[in-house]
């Protein structure tokens, strides 16, 4: 009988010991997991502290800015892009584009010799301000375009000679600039500034 009681007590004691060990291991695993998460969270907090940005973001931003700059350069390569860039810097009275048959009629030239062009003329018939950028297909036609725009200037002067004397004087001070296959024609009180912008845009 005593022997059986001793056996039972030993079994109970072993069970208690096993339960205690199991509890300790569980606590250790939980604590270890928490420690790992805490370290990881601390690491993340450290990397995000101080308003630091991901270097990849900077690279993407630089790429986007480069693309935008490239787009601007491509735009400036067109006659319209050049005129738009000039008028963004040098303000002029309200103007409208001259296109198609009106170019042939008013500028004394056949648009077929032009590779590209953009002509802005006054919206109201009380101003003489014009800005034209004409790009010829063949450099030999630059002289013909130059003569054509001089005829245009003479027409404007004649139109305003007895109409508005100040605009007549403005038209007399027109400028023609040749650069490569480009011809710039400008009538403006700010002609010098427009020529400077043209020189900076056309290389």
mmCIF file with all atom_site columns, C-alpha atoms in Angstrom:
data_model
loop_
_atom_site.group_PDB
_atom_site.id
_atom_site.type_symbol
_atom_site.label_atom_id
_atom_site.label_alt_id
_atom_site.label_comp_id
_atom_site.label_asym_id
_atom_site.label_entity_id
_atom_site.label_seq_id
_atom_site.pdbx_PDB_ins_code
_atom_site.Cartn_x
_atom_site.Cartn_y
_atom_site.Cartn_z
_atom_site.occupancy
_atom_site.B_iso_or_equiv
_atom_site.pdbx_formal_charge
_atom_site.auth_seq_id
_atom_site.auth_comp_id
_atom_site.auth_asym_id
_atom_site.auth_atom_id
_atom_site.pdbx_PDB_model_num
ATOM 1   C CA . UNK A 1 1   ? 0.000  0.000   0.000    1.00 0.00 ? 1   UNK A CA 1
ATOM 2   C CA . UNK A 1 2   ? 2.732  2.452   0.945    1.00 0.00 ? 2   UNK A CA 1
ATOM 3   C CA . UNK A 1 3   ? 4.556  1.554   -2.183   1.00 0.00 ? 3   UNK A CA 1
ATOM 4   C CA . UNK A 1 4   ? 1.485  2.446   -4.348   1.00 0.00 ? 4   UNK A CA 1
ATOM 5   C CA . UNK A 1 5   ? 0.989  5.765   -2.551   1.00 0.00 ? 5   UNK A CA 1
ATOM 6   C CA . UNK A 1 6   ? 4.632  6.663   -3.174   1.00 0.00 ? 6   UNK A CA 1
ATOM 7   C CA . UNK A 1 7   ? 4.235  5.843   -6.835   1.00 0.00 ? 7   UNK A CA 1
ATOM 8   C CA . UNK A 1 8   ? 1.174  8.106   -7.089   1.00 0.00 ? 8   UNK A CA 1
ATOM 9   C CA . UNK A 1 9   ? 2.991  10.960  -5.367   1.00 0.00 ? 9   UNK A CA 1
ATOM 10  C CA . UNK A 1 10  ? 5.917  10.605  -7.751   1.00 0.00 ? 10  UNK A CA 1
ATOM 11  C CA . UNK A 1 11  ? 3.588  10.717  -10.752  1.00 0.00 ? 11  UNK A CA 1
ATOM 12  C CA . UNK A 1 12  ? 1.876  13.857  -9.439   1.00 0.00 ? 12  UNK A CA 1
ATOM 13  C CA . UNK A 1 13  ? 5.217  15.519  -8.737   1.00 0.00 ? 13  UNK A CA 1
ATOM 14  C CA . UNK A 1 14  ? 6.464  14.749  -12.224  1.00 0.00 ? 14  UNK A CA 1
ATOM 15  C CA . UNK A 1 15  ? 3.283  16.189  -13.727  1.00 0.00 ? 15  UNK A CA 1
ATOM 16  C CA . UNK A 1 16  ? 3.683  19.408  -11.751  1.00 0.00 ? 16  UNK A CA 1
ATOM 17  C CA . UNK A 1 17  ? 7.315  19.711  -12.821  1.00 0.00 ? 17  UNK A CA 1
ATOM 18  C CA . UNK A 1 18  ? 6.448  19.181  -16.498  1.00 0.00 ? 18  UNK A CA 1
ATOM 19  C CA . UNK A 1 19  ? 3.712  21.815  -16.360  1.00 0.00 ? 19  UNK A CA 1
ATOM 20  C CA . UNK A 1 20  ? 6.079  24.337  -14.799  1.00 0.00 ? 20  UNK A CA 1
ATOM 21  C CA . UNK A 1 21  ? 8.698  23.719  -17.472  1.00 0.00 ? 21  UNK A CA 1
ATOM 22  C CA . UNK A 1 22  ? 6.145  24.055  -20.240  1.00 0.00 ? 22  UNK A CA 1
ATOM 23  C CA . UNK A 1 23  ? 4.982  27.399  -18.795  1.00 0.00 ? 23  UNK A CA 1
ATOM 24  C CA . UNK A 1 24  ? 8.535  28.735  -18.656  1.00 0.00 ? 24  UNK A CA 1
ATOM 25  C CA . UNK A 1 25  ? 9.201  27.823  -22.268  1.00 0.00 ? 25  UNK A CA 1
ATOM 26  C CA . UNK A 1 26  ? 6.013  29.534  -23.378  1.00 0.00 ? 26  UNK A CA 1
ATOM 27  C CA . UNK A 1 27  ? 6.998  32.709  -21.537  1.00 0.00 ? 27  UNK A CA 1
ATOM 28  C CA . UNK A 1 28  ? 10.434 32.612  -23.101  1.00 0.00 ? 28  UNK A CA 1
ATOM 29  C CA . UNK A 1 29  ? 8.997  32.210  -26.590  1.00 0.00 ? 29  UNK A CA 1
ATOM 30  C CA . UNK A 1 30  ? 6.543  35.054  -26.082  1.00 0.00 ? 30  UNK A CA 1
ATOM 31  C CA . UNK A 1 31  ? 9.224  37.327  -24.675  1.00 0.00 ? 31  UNK A CA 1
ATOM 32  C CA . UNK A 1 32  ? 11.618 36.440  -27.456  1.00 0.00 ? 32  UNK A CA 1
ATOM 33  C CA . UNK A 1 33  ? 8.925  37.250  -30.015  1.00 0.00 ? 33  UNK A CA 1
ATOM 34  C CA . UNK A 1 34  ? 8.183  40.560  -28.373  1.00 0.00 ? 34  UNK A CA 1
ATOM 35  C CA . UNK A 1 35  ? 11.850 41.452  -28.240  1.00 0.00 ? 35  UNK A CA 1
ATOM 36  C CA . UNK A 1 36  ? 12.223 40.704  -31.920  1.00 0.00 ? 36  UNK A CA 1
ATOM 37  C CA . UNK A 1 37  ? 9.227  42.837  -32.819  1.00 0.00 ? 37  UNK A CA 1
ATOM 38  C CA . UNK A 1 38  ? 10.418 45.652  -30.574  1.00 0.00 ? 38  UNK A CA 1
ATOM 39  C CA . UNK A 1 39  ? 13.845 45.626  -32.199  1.00 0.00 ? 39  UNK A CA 1
ATOM 40  C CA . UNK A 1 40  ? 12.290 45.558  -35.633  1.00 0.00 ? 40  UNK A CA 1
ATOM 41  C CA . UNK A 1 41  ? 9.919  48.410  -34.804  1.00 0.00 ? 41  UNK A CA 1
ATOM 42  C CA . UNK A 1 42  ? 12.784 50.403  -33.348  1.00 0.00 ? 42  UNK A CA 1
ATOM 43  C CA . UNK A 1 43  ? 14.783 49.821  -36.490  1.00 0.00 ? 43  UNK A CA 1
ATOM 44  C CA . UNK A 1 44  ? 11.888 51.016  -38.654  1.00 0.00 ? 44  UNK A CA 1
ATOM 45  C CA . UNK A 1 45  ? 11.340 54.048  -36.463  1.00 0.00 ? 45  UNK A CA 1
ATOM 46  C CA . UNK A 1 46  ? 15.019 54.903  -36.686  1.00 0.00 ? 46  UNK A CA 1
ATOM 47  C CA . UNK A 1 47  ? 15.066 54.663  -40.469  1.00 0.00 ? 47  UNK A CA 1
ATOM 48  C CA . UNK A 1 48  ? 12.014 56.907  -40.781  1.00 0.00 ? 48  UNK A CA 1
ATOM 49  C CA . UNK A 1 49  ? 13.052 59.465  -38.178  1.00 0.00 ? 49  UNK A CA 1
ATOM 50  C CA . UNK A 1 50  ? 14.359 62.911  -39.025  1.00 0.00 ? 50  UNK A CA 1
ATOM 51  C CA . UNK A 1 51  ? 12.225 63.273  -42.160  1.00 0.00 ? 51  UNK A CA 1
ATOM 52  C CA . UNK A 1 52  ? 14.650 61.221  -44.263  1.00 0.00 ? 52  UNK A CA 1
ATOM 53  C CA . UNK A 1 53  ? 13.473 60.217  -47.752  1.00 0.00 ? 53  UNK A CA 1
ATOM 54  C CA . UNK A 1 54  ? 14.102 57.085  -49.726  1.00 0.00 ? 54  UNK A CA 1
ATOM 55  C CA . UNK A 1 55  ? 17.050 57.626  -52.104  1.00 0.00 ? 55  UNK A CA 1
ATOM 56  C CA . UNK A 1 56  ? 14.905 55.935  -54.750  1.00 0.00 ? 56  UNK A CA 1
ATOM 57  C CA . UNK A 1 57  ? 12.388 58.769  -54.461  1.00 0.00 ? 57  UNK A CA 1
ATOM 58  C CA . UNK A 1 58  ? 15.137 61.314  -55.154  1.00 0.00 ? 58  UNK A CA 1
ATOM 59  C CA . UNK A 1 59  ? 16.252 59.342  -58.183  1.00 0.00 ? 59  UNK A CA 1
ATOM 60  C CA . UNK A 1 60  ? 12.699 59.162  -59.534  1.00 0.00 ? 60  UNK A CA 1
ATOM 61  C CA . UNK A 1 61  ? 12.213 62.883  -58.899  1.00 0.00 ? 61  UNK A CA 1
ATOM 62  C CA . UNK A 1 62  ? 15.421 63.679  -60.749  1.00 0.00 ? 62  UNK A CA 1
ATOM 63  C CA . UNK A 1 63  ? 14.355 61.497  -63.645  1.00 0.00 ? 63  UNK A CA 1
ATOM 64  C CA . UNK A 1 64  ? 10.978 63.218  -63.865  1.00 0.00 ? 64  UNK A CA 1
ATOM 65  C CA . UNK A 1 65  ? 12.618 66.655  -63.768  1.00 0.00 ? 65  UNK A CA 1
ATOM 66  C CA . UNK A 1 66  ? 15.016 65.586  -66.496  1.00 0.00 ? 66  UNK A CA 1
ATOM 67  C CA . UNK A 1 67  ? 12.113 64.401  -68.645  1.00 0.00 ? 67  UNK A CA 1
ATOM 68  C CA . UNK A 1 68  ? 10.305 67.705  -68.130  1.00 0.00 ? 68  UNK A CA 1
ATOM 69  C CA . UNK A 1 69  ? 13.417 69.657  -69.079  1.00 0.00 ? 69  UNK A CA 1
ATOM 70  C CA . UNK A 1 70  ? 13.835 67.467  -72.142  1.00 0.00 ? 70  UNK A CA 1
ATOM 71  C CA . UNK A 1 71  ? 10.209 68.083  -73.142  1.00 0.00 ? 71  UNK A CA 1
ATOM 72  C CA . UNK A 1 72  ? 10.759 71.822  -72.837  1.00 0.00 ? 72  UNK A CA 1
ATOM 73  C CA . UNK A 1 73  ? 13.835 71.620  -75.081  1.00 0.00 ? 73  UNK A CA 1
ATOM 74  C CA . UNK A 1 74  ? 11.962 69.653  -77.730  1.00 0.00 ? 74  UNK A CA 1
ATOM 75  C CA . UNK A 1 75  ? 9.156  72.209  -77.637  1.00 0.00 ? 75  UNK A CA 1
ATOM 76  C CA . UNK A 1 76  ? 11.607 75.090  -78.101  1.00 0.00 ? 76  UNK A CA 1
ATOM 77  C CA . UNK A 1 77  ? 12.934 73.380  -81.247  1.00 0.00 ? 77  UNK A CA 1
ATOM 78  C CA . UNK A 1 78  ? 9.691  74.193  -83.093  1.00 0.00 ? 78  UNK A CA 1
ATOM 79  C CA . UNK A 1 79  ? 8.912  77.647  -84.497  1.00 0.00 ? 79  UNK A CA 1
ATOM 80  C CA . UNK A 1 80  ? 5.795  77.828  -82.339  1.00 0.00 ? 80  UNK A CA 1
ATOM 81  C CA . UNK A 1 81  ? 7.797  76.760  -79.285  1.00 0.00 ? 81  UNK A CA 1
ATOM 82  C CA . UNK A 1 82  ? 10.328 79.523  -79.931  1.00 0.00 ? 82  UNK A CA 1
ATOM 83  C CA . UNK A 1 83  ? 7.630  82.180  -80.368  1.00 0.00 ? 83  UNK A CA 1
ATOM 84  C CA . UNK A 1 84  ? 5.756  80.979  -77.269  1.00 0.00 ? 84  UNK A CA 1
ATOM 85  C CA . UNK A 1 85  ? 8.963  81.071  -75.226  1.00 0.00 ? 85  UNK A CA 1
ATOM 86  C CA . UNK A 1 86  ? 9.724  84.597  -76.428  1.00 0.00 ? 86  UNK A CA 1
ATOM 87  C CA . UNK A 1 87  ? 6.220  85.868  -75.655  1.00 0.00 ? 87  UNK A CA 1
ATOM 88  C CA . UNK A 1 88  ? 6.357  84.287  -72.204  1.00 0.00 ? 88  UNK A CA 1
ATOM 89  C CA . UNK A 1 89  ? 9.366  86.471  -71.449  1.00 0.00 ? 89  UNK A CA 1
ATOM 90  C CA . UNK A 1 90  ? 8.520  89.631  -73.428  1.00 0.00 ? 90  UNK A CA 1
ATOM 91  C CA . UNK A 1 91  ? 4.913  90.748  -73.075  1.00 0.00 ? 91  UNK A CA 1
ATOM 92  C CA . UNK A 1 92  ? 3.158  91.986  -76.223  1.00 0.00 ? 92  UNK A CA 1
ATOM 93  C CA . UNK A 1 93  ? -0.326 93.307  -77.059  1.00 0.00 ? 93  UNK A CA 1
ATOM 94  C CA . UNK A 1 94  ? -2.988 90.666  -77.816  1.00 0.00 ? 94  UNK A CA 1
ATOM 95  C CA . UNK A 1 95  ? -2.028 88.697  -80.927  1.00 0.00 ? 95  UNK A CA 1
ATOM 96  C CA . UNK A 1 96  ? -3.378 85.922  -83.136  1.00 0.00 ? 96  UNK A CA 1
ATOM 97  C CA . UNK A 1 97  ? -1.642 83.392  -85.404  1.00 0.00 ? 97  UNK A CA 1
ATOM 98  C CA . UNK A 1 98  ? -1.353 83.981  -89.152  1.00 0.00 ? 98  UNK A CA 1
ATOM 99  C CA . UNK A 1 99  ? -1.650 80.766  -91.154  1.00 0.00 ? 99  UNK A CA 1
ATOM 100 C CA . UNK A 1 100 ? -2.344 79.231  -94.558  1.00 0.00 ? 100 UNK A CA 1
ATOM 101 C CA . UNK A 1 101 ? -3.165 81.500  -97.493  1.00 0.00 ? 101 UNK A CA 1
ATOM 102 C CA . UNK A 1 102 ? -2.871 84.576  -95.260  1.00 0.00 ? 102 UNK A CA 1
ATOM 103 C CA . UNK A 1 103 ? 0.878  83.911  -95.012  1.00 0.00 ? 103 UNK A CA 1
ATOM 104 C CA . UNK A 1 104 ? 1.220  83.980  -98.792  1.00 0.00 ? 104 UNK A CA 1
ATOM 105 C CA . UNK A 1 105 ? -0.942 87.098  -99.118  1.00 0.00 ? 105 UNK A CA 1
ATOM 106 C CA . UNK A 1 106 ? 0.525  89.190  -96.300  1.00 0.00 ? 106 UNK A CA 1
ATOM 107 C CA . UNK A 1 107 ? 4.126  87.930  -96.150  1.00 0.00 ? 107 UNK A CA 1
ATOM 108 C CA . UNK A 1 108 ? 4.789  87.747  -99.904  1.00 0.00 ? 108 UNK A CA 1
ATOM 109 C CA . UNK A 1 109 ? 6.169  84.199  -99.785  1.00 0.00 ? 109 UNK A CA 1
ATOM 110 C CA . UNK A 1 110 ? 5.107  80.658  -100.596 1.00 0.00 ? 110 UNK A CA 1
ATOM 111 C CA . UNK A 1 111 ? 4.799  78.658  -97.335  1.00 0.00 ? 111 UNK A CA 1
ATOM 112 C CA . UNK A 1 112 ? 5.946  75.547  -99.240  1.00 0.00 ? 112 UNK A CA 1
ATOM 113 C CA . UNK A 1 113 ? 9.570  76.747  -98.958  1.00 0.00 ? 113 UNK A CA 1
ATOM 114 C CA . UNK A 1 114 ? 9.216  76.742  -95.175  1.00 0.00 ? 114 UNK A CA 1
ATOM 115 C CA . UNK A 1 115 ? 9.927  73.730  -93.027  1.00 0.00 ? 115 UNK A CA 1
ATOM 116 C CA . UNK A 1 116 ? 8.224  75.345  -90.048  1.00 0.00 ? 116 UNK A CA 1
ATOM 117 C CA . UNK A 1 117 ? 6.847  78.739  -89.092  1.00 0.00 ? 117 UNK A CA 1
ATOM 118 C CA . UNK A 1 118 ? 4.906  80.659  -86.468  1.00 0.00 ? 118 UNK A CA 1
ATOM 119 C CA . UNK A 1 119 ? 3.591  84.167  -87.061  1.00 0.00 ? 119 UNK A CA 1
ATOM 120 C CA . UNK A 1 120 ? 1.762  86.264  -84.484  1.00 0.00 ? 120 UNK A CA 1
ATOM 121 C CA . UNK A 1 121 ? -0.010 89.423  -85.696  1.00 0.00 ? 121 UNK A CA 1
ATOM 122 C CA . UNK A 1 122 ? -2.080 92.027  -83.793  1.00 0.00 ? 122 UNK A CA 1
ATOM 123 C CA . UNK A 1 123 ? -5.532 90.961  -82.696  1.00 0.00 ? 123 UNK A CA 1
ATOM 124 C CA . UNK A 1 124 ? -6.786 94.554  -82.983  1.00 0.00 ? 124 UNK A CA 1
ATOM 125 C CA . UNK A 1 125 ? -6.030 96.823  -85.937  1.00 0.00 ? 125 UNK A CA 1
ATOM 126 C CA . UNK A 1 126 ? -4.606 99.556  -83.724  1.00 0.00 ? 126 UNK A CA 1
ATOM 127 C CA . UNK A 1 127 ? -1.225 97.903  -83.120  1.00 0.00 ? 127 UNK A CA 1
ATOM 128 C CA . UNK A 1 128 ? 1.665  96.984  -85.376  1.00 0.00 ? 128 UNK A CA 1
ATOM 129 C CA . UNK A 1 129 ? 3.407  94.471  -83.097  1.00 0.00 ? 129 UNK A CA 1
ATOM 130 C CA . UNK A 1 130 ? 4.315  91.252  -84.892  1.00 0.00 ? 130 UNK A CA 1
ATOM 131 C CA . UNK A 1 131 ? 6.608  88.344  -84.122  1.00 0.00 ? 131 UNK A CA 1
ATOM 132 C CA . UNK A 1 132 ? 7.426  85.783  -86.810  1.00 0.00 ? 132 UNK A CA 1
ATOM 133 C CA . UNK A 1 133 ? 9.839  82.855  -86.736  1.00 0.00 ? 133 UNK A CA 1
ATOM 134 C CA . UNK A 1 134 ? 10.322 81.297  -90.163  1.00 0.00 ? 134 UNK A CA 1
ATOM 135 C CA . UNK A 1 135 ? 12.454 78.198  -90.774  1.00 0.00 ? 135 UNK A CA 1
ATOM 136 C CA . UNK A 1 136 ? 13.311 77.413  -94.404  1.00 0.00 ? 136 UNK A CA 1
ATOM 137 C CA . UNK A 1 137 ? 13.797 73.924  -95.784  1.00 0.00 ? 137 UNK A CA 1
ATOM 138 C CA . UNK A 1 138 ? 16.831 75.026  -97.804  1.00 0.00 ? 138 UNK A CA 1
ATOM 139 C CA . UNK A 1 139 ? 19.338 77.631  -96.608  1.00 0.00 ? 139 UNK A CA 1
ATOM 140 C CA . UNK A 1 140 ? 19.415 79.169  -100.118 1.00 0.00 ? 140 UNK A CA 1
ATOM 141 C CA . UNK A 1 141 ? 15.866 80.471  -99.491  1.00 0.00 ? 141 UNK A CA 1
ATOM 142 C CA . UNK A 1 142 ? 16.824 82.519  -96.417  1.00 0.00 ? 142 UNK A CA 1
ATOM 143 C CA . UNK A 1 143 ? 17.505 85.613  -98.567  1.00 0.00 ? 143 UNK A CA 1
ATOM 144 C CA . UNK A 1 144 ? 14.093 85.300  -100.249 1.00 0.00 ? 144 UNK A CA 1
ATOM 145 C CA . UNK A 1 145 ? 12.379 85.113  -96.845  1.00 0.00 ? 145 UNK A CA 1
ATOM 146 C CA . UNK A 1 146 ? 14.356 88.119  -95.658  1.00 0.00 ? 146 UNK A CA 1
ATOM 147 C CA . UNK A 1 147 ? 13.159 90.178  -98.645  1.00 0.00 ? 147 UNK A CA 1
ATOM 148 C CA . UNK A 1 148 ? 9.591  88.964  -98.107  1.00 0.00 ? 148 UNK A CA 1
ATOM 149 C CA . UNK A 1 149 ? 9.433  90.135  -94.489  1.00 0.00 ? 149 UNK A CA 1
ATOM 150 C CA . UNK A 1 150 ? 10.899 93.522  -95.462  1.00 0.00 ? 150 UNK A CA 1
ATOM 151 C CA . UNK A 1 151 ? 7.991  93.909  -97.899  1.00 0.00 ? 151 UNK A CA 1
ATOM 152 C CA . UNK A 1 152 ? 5.665  93.003  -95.059  1.00 0.00 ? 152 UNK A CA 1
ATOM 153 C CA . UNK A 1 153 ? 7.223  95.739  -92.914  1.00 0.00 ? 153 UNK A CA 1
ATOM 154 C CA . UNK A 1 154 ? 6.728  98.261  -95.750  1.00 0.00 ? 154 UNK A CA 1
ATOM 155 C CA . UNK A 1 155 ? 3.061  97.263  -96.030  1.00 0.00 ? 155 UNK A CA 1
ATOM 156 C CA . UNK A 1 156 ? 2.504  97.788  -92.296  1.00 0.00 ? 156 UNK A CA 1
ATOM 157 C CA . UNK A 1 157 ? 4.234  101.166 -92.415  1.00 0.00 ? 157 UNK A CA 1
ATOM 158 C CA . UNK A 1 158 ? 2.078  102.290 -95.334  1.00 0.00 ? 158 UNK A CA 1
ATOM 159 C CA . UNK A 1 159 ? -1.079 101.140 -93.552  1.00 0.00 ? 159 UNK A CA 1
ATOM 160 C CA . UNK A 1 160 ? -0.309 103.196 -90.433  1.00 0.00 ? 160 UNK A CA 1
ATOM 161 C CA . UNK A 1 161 ? 1.505  106.184 -91.960  1.00 0.00 ? 161 UNK A CA 1
ATOM 162 C CA . UNK A 1 162 ? -1.578 108.422 -91.844  1.00 0.00 ? 162 UNK A CA 1
ATOM 163 C CA . UNK A 1 163 ? -3.565 106.353 -89.356  1.00 0.00 ? 163 UNK A CA 1
ATOM 164 C CA . UNK A 1 164 ? -1.609 106.126 -86.095  1.00 0.00 ? 164 UNK A CA 1
ATOM 165 C CA . UNK A 1 165 ? 1.766  107.955 -86.168  1.00 0.00 ? 165 UNK A CA 1
ATOM 166 C CA . UNK A 1 166 ? 3.151  106.174 -83.093  1.00 0.00 ? 166 UNK A CA 1
ATOM 167 C CA . UNK A 1 167 ? 2.450  102.775 -84.654  1.00 0.00 ? 167 UNK A CA 1
ATOM 168 C CA . UNK A 1 168 ? 3.952  103.975 -87.922  1.00 0.00 ? 168 UNK A CA 1
ATOM 169 C CA . UNK A 1 169 ? 7.184  104.765 -86.056  1.00 0.00 ? 169 UNK A CA 1
ATOM 170 C CA . UNK A 1 170 ? 7.015  101.380 -84.373  1.00 0.00 ? 170 UNK A CA 1
ATOM 171 C CA . UNK A 1 171 ? 6.733  99.646  -87.758  1.00 0.00 ? 171 UNK A CA 1
ATOM 172 C CA . UNK A 1 172 ? 9.690  101.642 -89.108  1.00 0.00 ? 172 UNK A CA 1
ATOM 173 C CA . UNK A 1 173 ? 11.869 100.187 -86.346  1.00 0.00 ? 173 UNK A CA 1
ATOM 174 C CA . UNK A 1 174 ? 11.315 96.552  -87.360  1.00 0.00 ? 174 UNK A CA 1
ATOM 175 C CA . UNK A 1 175 ? 14.159 94.062  -87.085  1.00 0.00 ? 175 UNK A CA 1
ATOM 176 C CA . UNK A 1 176 ? 15.122 91.038  -89.184  1.00 0.00 ? 176 UNK A CA 1
ATOM 177 C CA . UNK A 1 177 ? 17.564 88.468  -87.792  1.00 0.00 ? 177 UNK A CA 1
ATOM 178 C CA . UNK A 1 178 ? 19.005 85.499  -89.697  1.00 0.00 ? 178 UNK A CA 1
ATOM 179 C CA . UNK A 1 179 ? 20.392 82.508  -87.820  1.00 0.00 ? 179 UNK A CA 1
ATOM 180 C CA . UNK A 1 180 ? 21.067 79.239  -89.613  1.00 0.00 ? 180 UNK A CA 1
ATOM 181 C CA . UNK A 1 181 ? 17.868 78.277  -91.438  1.00 0.00 ? 181 UNK A CA 1
ATOM 182 C CA . UNK A 1 182 ? 15.805 80.616  -89.247  1.00 0.00 ? 182 UNK A CA 1
ATOM 183 C CA . UNK A 1 183 ? 14.605 84.152  -89.946  1.00 0.00 ? 183 UNK A CA 1
ATOM 184 C CA . UNK A 1 184 ? 13.127 86.254  -87.149  1.00 0.00 ? 184 UNK A CA 1
ATOM 185 C CA . UNK A 1 185 ? 10.919 89.207  -88.091  1.00 0.00 ? 185 UNK A CA 1
ATOM 186 C CA . UNK A 1 186 ? 9.757  91.522  -85.320  1.00 0.00 ? 186 UNK A CA 1
ATOM 187 C CA . UNK A 1 187 ? 7.898  94.804  -85.012  1.00 0.00 ? 187 UNK A CA 1
ATOM 188 C CA . UNK A 1 188 ? 7.822  95.853  -81.381  1.00 0.00 ? 188 UNK A CA 1
ATOM 189 C CA . UNK A 1 189 ? 8.849  98.516  -78.909  1.00 0.00 ? 189 UNK A CA 1
ATOM 190 C CA . UNK A 1 190 ? 10.665 95.606  -77.201  1.00 0.00 ? 190 UNK A CA 1
ATOM 191 C CA . UNK A 1 191 ? 12.359 94.376  -80.377  1.00 0.00 ? 191 UNK A CA 1
ATOM 192 C CA . UNK A 1 192 ? 15.825 94.242  -78.762  1.00 0.00 ? 192 UNK A CA 1
ATOM 193 C CA . UNK A 1 193 ? 14.565 92.034  -75.918  1.00 0.00 ? 193 UNK A CA 1
ATOM 194 C CA . UNK A 1 194 ? 12.777 89.739  -78.384  1.00 0.00 ? 194 UNK A CA 1
ATOM 195 C CA . UNK A 1 195 ? 15.944 89.401  -80.493  1.00 0.00 ? 195 UNK A CA 1
ATOM 196 C CA . UNK A 1 196 ? 17.945 88.547  -77.361  1.00 0.00 ? 196 UNK A CA 1
ATOM 197 C CA . UNK A 1 197 ? 15.456 85.798  -76.437  1.00 0.00 ? 197 UNK A CA 1
ATOM 198 C CA . UNK A 1 198 ? 15.561 84.449  -79.999  1.00 0.00 ? 198 UNK A CA 1
ATOM 199 C CA . UNK A 1 199 ? 19.375 84.329  -79.930  1.00 0.00 ? 199 UNK A CA 1
ATOM 200 C CA . UNK A 1 200 ? 19.277 82.425  -76.635  1.00 0.00 ? 200 UNK A CA 1
ATOM 201 C CA . UNK A 1 201 ? 16.769 79.862  -77.966  1.00 0.00 ? 201 UNK A CA 1
ATOM 202 C CA . UNK A 1 202 ? 18.173 79.204  -81.435  1.00 0.00 ? 202 UNK A CA 1
ATOM 203 C CA . UNK A 1 203 ? 21.671 77.710  -81.288  1.00 0.00 ? 203 UNK A CA 1
#
